[in-house]
Amino acid sequence: MTATIHIITPVITEGIRSLDDVAPLAGKDLHFTHSLLEKGPSSIESEVDEALAVPGIMQAALAAEESGADAVIIDCMGDPGLKAARELVRIPVLGPAETSMHLAAMLGHKFSIVTVLDSVRPLLDDLARVYAVHDKLASIRVINIPVLEIEQRIAEVQDCLAEIALAAVEQDGADVIVLGCTGFLGCADAITERLESRGYSVPVIDPVPATVCVAQALVKAGLTHSSKTYPKPGPKSMAGLATFQG
Amino acid sequence: MTATIHIITPVITEGIRSLDDVAPLAGKDLHFTHSLLEKGPSSIESEVDEALAVPGIMQAALAAEESGADAVIIDCMGDPGLKAARELVRIPVLGPAETSMHLAAMLGHKFSIVTVLDSVRPLLDDLARVYAVHDKLASIRVINIPVLEIEQRIAEVQDCLAEIALAAVEQDGADVIVLGCTGFLGCADAITERLESRGYSVPVIDPVPATVCVAQALVKAGLTHSSKTYPKPGPKSMAGLATFQG
Amino acid sequence: MTATIHIITPVITEGIRSLDDVAPLAGKDLHFTHSLLEKGPSSIESEVDEALAVPGIMQAALAAEESGADAVIIDCMGDPGLKAARELVRIPVLGPAETSMHLAAMLGHKFSIVTVLDSVRPLLDDLARVYAVHDKLASIRVINIPVLEIEQRIAEVQDCLAEIALAAVEQDGADVIVLGCTGFLGCADAITERLESRGYSVPVIDPVPATVCVAQALVKAGLTHSSKTYPKPGPKSMAGLATFQG
Amino acid sequence: MTATIHIITPVITEGIRSLDDVAPLAGKDLHFTHSLLEKGPSSIESEVDEALAVPGIMQAALAAEESGADAVIIDCMGDPGLKAARELVRIPVLGPAETSMHLAAMLGHKFSIVTVLDSVRPLLDDLARVYAVHDKLASIRVINIPVLEIEQRIAEVQDCLAEIALAAVEQDGADVIVLGCTGFLGCADAITERLESRGYSVPVIDPVPATVCVAQALVKAGLTHSSKTYPKPGPKSMAGLATFQG
Amino acid sequence: MTATIHIITPVITEGIRSLDDVAPLAGKDLHFTHSLLEKGPSSIESEVDEALAVPGIMQAALAAEESGADAVIIDCMGDPGLKAARELVRIPVLGPAETSMHLAAMLGHKFSIVTVLDSVRPLLDDLARVYAVHDKLASIRVINIPVLEIEQRIAEVQDCLAEIALAAVEQDGADVIVLGCTGFLGCADAITERLESRGYSVPVIDPVPATVCVAQALVKAGLTHSSKTYPKPGPKSMAGLATFQG
Amino acid sequence: MTATIHIITPVITEGIRSLDDVAPLAGKDLHFTHSLLEKGPSSIESEVDEALAVPGIMQAALAAEESGADAVIIDCMGDPGLKAARELVRIPVLGPAETSMHLAAMLGHKFSIVTVLDSVRPLLDDLARVYAVHDKLASIRVINIPVLEIEQRIAEVQDCLAEIALAAVEQDGADVIVLGCTGFLGCADAITERLESRGYSVPVIDPVPATVCVAQALVKAGLTHSSKTYPKPGPKSMAGLATFQG
């Protein structure tokens, strides 16, 4: 059984995501396709950024389904457009926040999210509430470094993340760490190492690879989201979309 | 003290809202302005519809603030774009769902929402959770009539609403009824009458006028949303918006 | 449209509240009347104090309705007698705790209450739970100054309030501050200023003026509490009240 | 070890409670004293009734402690004055609602309350929330018979209680039944019998005897309520009480 | 990458589970091993049954890890021994209840569990609470057929399951169905069909295959449970286990 | 009325519990019997330890009921086997964690648990959730001393407990302290003293004596757990138990 997972990176910033990032997960049974947005924000750090990204995410999800993808992943920890995209397509659409939080809830008693900026706290906290795993959320801690500076300040980012992850474990009671920005892809090892050096063996969830694996699991299990929760909108809305696209 | 409240009806459908609808609330101290969207859906009954409306809502909120409005109301019970618009402007932005649910929580022990279609249930239920009044929500009941048919089937709509409001009171323990679609403006009396005829004296909240009155209260009290929860996005995102609008 | 709001200050202490305090809110469309209790405590800082105040509050609410008031406000952050008074009259009865907490829930992600003494913490925490906004409550912090010393130590009070409000914002994650005693009327500016000086732009809710504005909104919207939640007690209880008064 | 438990029946109605009701629980190690209110309602079925009863309850609790009682029970399922009385005395003060709900939570997965009138539903539901056992509350069902008619309609009362207890078990998932009015004392057997005849062996908690047994347990264990939650009010409030009594 | 998943069917009943049941999921990258208990119950329908199964489950998990398994699945919807087994081994241990409930929470707004007997209701409800997905649980419905009769009454079982699944969707608001007994393996299609015939397109989660797919995902993602939540017990407890086994 | 309470100390460690510990509670109306396990762990500090203790607890509960005991107490704060034992016998079975948490919930606004090791935190936190008193739990603090070292390090234990109890009161808002290990029996006084010396008069619940008193109360009140929640398992499971015992 072979699956194709389409990753939508919901920004316009070239080079921010490469399929190399998930290459270790690919194989004979798993292929990836990828798209950026044509219109949208350069990064997502606010409700405004999310709102600007959603129309493009909906189009990309529709296009992915038409191209034969077996699942779609929205490559942003705000899960922008997750519910809207699910209304439009029948293949599974996964958000890394929803997926990582549920995995974290399964792997330990409490989890903390380590992320970029204070501005995304309310958003992530609300997601935890809507996803119904809020009782498991120990804390949200931030490094105060914007998304678009992650790459050039990567050593500092990893250091700060390790620092706040340690604080989350020691002061907030976290048993699992969730990376709170998909731009942190690849940073889990540095955090794990730091925690291990302090005697803590706790899982660190890197949302994109973790979500890829769960997406593959859903495809294999033949499961997708409920059409009762996410009914396909009628022709009116589609017309609305067409107008919008034009 | 005089206040101007701008009402954004976040659809493209001419004639669906008129300032006559709120005229009884206007006076020397309260003026209204109004706008529809130029691009967007014809009605809002899904997550897709909401997503398509939000960019236009953000623009309209910015325009209202620039024009000197004292508060903005988003005329849809899904509260689309509420958080995004709050990031963009410093004047109060009110959603009728958030406002009505908090009023309902204040007026009785439990409230029920009576609304259009099954498809909006999860959305309203999630809003109640995010707004933190979920413990007060007795039930959501629907009449299964789409938004754009409300006007021509108004007698049937009022009858159905009265019927499910009665069921909410008698079977679900509702003490307050919230009209779950701003298209129901003006239907509160018919429901109140039916409930009274059965011996129930419970408030029926008509979201648009109720939200107008609370908006005026916020302006008078000098209160607006927190810049800590809703920080103004930096120039990056604004550029994103420009690109999007182009 | 003109409204008269009756403010019940539920203590026996002359001079603790003056209509001057709310004069800026009055106008052609809004008049105030006011009463103290004849029997009751000198201030409210405990469950005992509240219990002693309630019979007088009930009488005052009845008297206000008879005199033609359009709404009643109980001028104490413990909301003493709120539910009992609602059973007795059909005009809206508002408690500043309930009203301020719901406003705070609407204006930001989390709110903190800054108040007088440790002894009122459980009471306020329970109110937040009963009002169903507990998920939004970040913390309750106290200045350890009794109610009756507020006036003569006003500079110290404002300074302490500003200090704990800042701590609530920085350490507890508060996005909105609620003044937790109606005796703090007028202190919001000092707190706002201090917070602004530290770079935080968060709303500070002064309960009495905020509640006045919401009361006026309810009157204008034609809304009052549910007779299903607050049914008028039968003649037995009224006789009980007469006996009590005799 | 010998204990004296004082039962305050917080109404003015002579004959509504006799020490014979709890005689089977008395013995060498347990004595009872009892008082009615001098001023107050004839029965408690509303927030107004409760408020009218609390001043008398506070006085009675103080008097009981002075007379050497080891514990006080407030003989009403609304637990009126429970918190206020605890502030005034250091001996344990128990409410049958709080005690019965915690016992019910210990004895089964979910419990239902069967009580007199619709008017007490919100009150009992709020108590369950404040007592933190709301997750265990399956339902509240009522017989629609006022408190003062219980005695003369006792056969009908028992029949109705058995009927709604059965409905609670079969339709609401109740595993334990709590009698929701202390006036139902002695009705547990009839309900148990009916449930047994339908194959259900579920505990039926008769609040007064159950609370007596827990009060005795607290005395024996040397436990009383926390002075941190219920600090003794200072002289100001006591003066207030004196004024009130005068 | 190749993974071996060990399935522990925690009963002594030969033939109740065969690797044929999961054969469609096996392949070059996924192998299965399987064990029954030597000592334990013949089926699991109570807390007693679970308790009797756990020592054997712990031994089987230890043996699986020693034999080189990459993950362990406990083949029972009560997730017996899940936490104890996680303390003993470092490879992921999955319970089908925990896994299915989290998947269900991701796939729709609310889910219902359809299961065997009333006796397992409290157990499943408590699990939903501990797993923190209780807000997503619409209902638990039962067919009243014991586990060991499933096989010989399979047509009736499928029919009853379809019936109660339909009721859960129509009356309880379920958007996703979770089979509440691993003995129902293979029954999902019949339920899906019945629901589709009534116009409902909702996912039906068959716990064993779904859990297998998630187990494979965890192995691929390099994730396992937190050693902070599940620390390896010291030598004392291991000695205890030895004693027990002797 | 005379009651016999059987205490099961669910470990194999001779001398860890003596009936002298509860002698002050015994009298003409209350007798104690006691048993250790024949097979099981030497102490309980993990889920594994609990699992190993449960089969022996079930047998001991059955034996106690056969011998005419009126109630059973499981002498461990993890409440191991509580639900399983309740399925097997009709006399009340009490866990000190469940009983103490409900008492604590009744005696103050919030309670903290002071216990032995980090490893029992998730377990106690989950119990608070399942027992539905989680809203009342302020914190869990640990002294990091294993159970079997309590006796020889008793002075240090008492000192550490007093220290963390004080921290719980001052920093976490605890109004009541619950000793989180039955091995702490007798330590309440030292903690109370320390708290009193700092001006805090808060109850300290010693779980074994407190549970004994509540057990006696249940016997006197004629109450036991619900057979609907805890139905007696059929012959299959009993056979399973026989096999296990053999």
PDB file of N, CA and C in Angstrom, chain A residues 98-121:
ATOM      1  N   GLU A  98      -3.316  19.888  16.378  1.00  0.00           N
ATOM      2  CA  GLU A  98      -4.274  18.894  16.851  1.00  0.00           C
ATOM      3  C   GLU A  98      -3.601  17.533  17.017  1.00  0.00           C
ATOM      4  N   THR A  99      -2.858  17.131  16.009  1.00  0.00           N
ATOM      5  CA  THR A  99      -2.235  15.805  16.036  1.00  0.00           C
ATOM      6  C   THR A  99      -1.212  15.703  17.165  1.00  0.00           C
ATOM      7  N   SER A 100      -0.364  16.711  17.296  1.00  0.00           N
ATOM      8  CA  SER A 100       0.695  16.658  18.319  1.00  0.00           C
ATOM      9  C   SER A 100       0.113  16.693  19.720  1.00  0.00           C
ATOM     10  N   MET A 101      -0.923  17.491  19.901  1.00  0.00           N
ATOM     11  CA  MET A 101      -1.515  17.563  21.237  1.00  0.00           C
ATOM     12  C   MET A 101      -2.135  16.229  21.627  1.00  0.00           C
ATOM     13  N   HIS A 102      -2.808  15.580  20.686  1.00  0.00           N
ATOM     14  CA  HIS A 102      -3.396  14.279  21.026  1.00  0.00           C
ATOM     15  C   HIS A 102      -2.312  13.231  21.261  1.00  0.00           C
ATOM     16  N   LEU A 103      -1.258  13.248  20.467  1.00  0.00           N
ATOM     17  CA  LEU A 103      -0.152  12.324  20.728  1.00  0.00           C
ATOM     18  C   LEU A 103       0.459  12.603  22.095  1.00  0.00           C
ATOM     19  N   ALA A 104       0.678  13.877  22.384  1.00  0.00           N
ATOM     20  CA  ALA A 104       1.279  14.244  23.673  1.00  0.00           C
ATOM     21  C   ALA A 104       0.405  13.769  24.826  1.00  0.00           C
ATOM     22  N   ALA A 105      -0.911  13.907  24.653  1.00  0.00           N
ATOM     23  CA  ALA A 105      -1.838  13.456  25.694  1.00  0.00           C
ATOM     24  C   ALA A 105      -1.721  11.957  25.920  1.00  0.00           C
ATOM     25  N   MET A 106      -1.381  11.227  24.864  1.00  0.00           N
ATOM     26  CA  MET A 106      -1.245   9.774  24.981  1.00  0.00           C
ATOM     27  C   MET A 106       0.090   9.357  25.602  1.00  0.00           C
ATOM     28  N   LEU A 107       1.098  10.181  25.458  1.00  0.00           N
ATOM     29  CA  LEU A 107       2.447   9.758  25.851  1.00  0.00           C
ATOM     30  C   LEU A 107       2.836  10.143  27.286  1.00  0.00           C
ATOM     31  N   GLY A 108       2.057  10.977  27.942  1.00  0.00           N
ATOM     32  CA  GLY A 108       2.432  11.353  29.306  1.00  0.00           C
ATOM     33  C   GLY A 108       1.285  12.052  30.010  1.00  0.00           C
ATOM     34  N   HIS A 109       1.521  12.369  31.268  1.00  0.00           N
ATOM     35  CA  HIS A 109       0.427  12.911  32.090  1.00  0.00           C
ATOM     36  C   HIS A 109       0.090  14.356  31.705  1.00  0.00           C
ATOM     37  N   LYS A 110       1.088  15.179  31.449  1.00  0.00           N
ATOM     38  CA  LYS A 110       0.887  16.581  31.086  1.00  0.00           C
ATOM     39  C   LYS A 110       1.899  16.947  30.003  1.00  0.00           C
ATOM     40  N   PHE A 111       1.533  17.873  29.139  1.00  0.00           N
ATOM     41  CA  PHE A 111       2.494  18.333  28.127  1.00  0.00           C
ATOM     42  C   PHE A 111       2.585  19.846  28.142  1.00  0.00           C
ATOM     43  N   SER A 112       3.745  20.341  27.725  1.00  0.00           N
ATOM     44  CA  SER A 112       3.914  21.783  27.541  1.00  0.00           C
ATOM     45  C   SER A 112       4.264  22.050  26.089  1.00  0.00           C
ATOM     46  N   ILE A 113       3.884  23.230  25.634  1.00  0.00           N
ATOM     47  CA  ILE A 113       4.205  23.661  24.275  1.00  0.00           C
ATOM     48  C   ILE A 113       5.275  24.735  24.374  1.00  0.00           C
ATOM     49  N   VAL A 114       6.341  24.585  23.606  1.00  0.00           N
ATOM     50  CA  VAL A 114       7.382  25.618  23.561  1.00  0.00           C
ATOM     51  C   VAL A 114       7.316  26.260  22.186  1.00  0.00           C
ATOM     52  N   THR A 115       7.132  27.604  22.185  1.00  0.00           N
ATOM     53  CA  THR A 115       6.859  28.217  20.890  1.00  0.00           C
ATOM     54  C   THR A 115       7.547  29.569  20.723  1.00  0.00           C
ATOM     55  N   VAL A 116       7.155  30.300  19.672  1.00  0.00           N
ATOM     56  CA  VAL A 116       7.886  31.495  19.268  1.00  0.00           C
ATOM     57  C   VAL A 116       7.573  32.748  20.095  1.00  0.00           C
ATOM     58  N   LEU A 117       6.323  33.186  20.042  1.00  0.00           N
ATOM     59  CA  LEU A 117       6.001  34.523  20.540  1.00  0.00           C
ATOM     60  C   LEU A 117       4.774  34.514  21.448  1.00  0.00           C
ATOM     61  N   ASP A 118       4.727  35.469  22.348  1.00  0.00           N
ATOM     62  CA  ASP A 118       3.557  35.656  23.201  1.00  0.00           C
ATOM     63  C   ASP A 118       2.256  35.765  22.404  1.00  0.00           C
ATOM     64  N   SER A 119       2.348  36.323  21.208  1.00  0.00           N
ATOM     65  CA  SER A 119       1.119  36.574  20.444  1.00  0.00           C
ATOM     66  C   SER A 119       0.382  35.303  20.066  1.00  0.00           C
ATOM     67  N   VAL A 120       1.056  34.147  20.082  1.00  0.00           N
ATOM     68  CA  VAL A 120       0.354  32.919  19.706  1.00  0.00           C
ATOM     69  C   VAL A 120      -0.172  32.134  20.905  1.00  0.00           C
ATOM     70  N   ARG A 121       0.103  32.608  22.095  1.00  0.00           N
ATOM     71  CA  ARG A 121      -0.389  31.914  23.296  1.00  0.00           C
ATOM     72  C   ARG A 121      -1.902  31.720  23.313  1.00  0.00           C
TER      73      ARG A 121
END
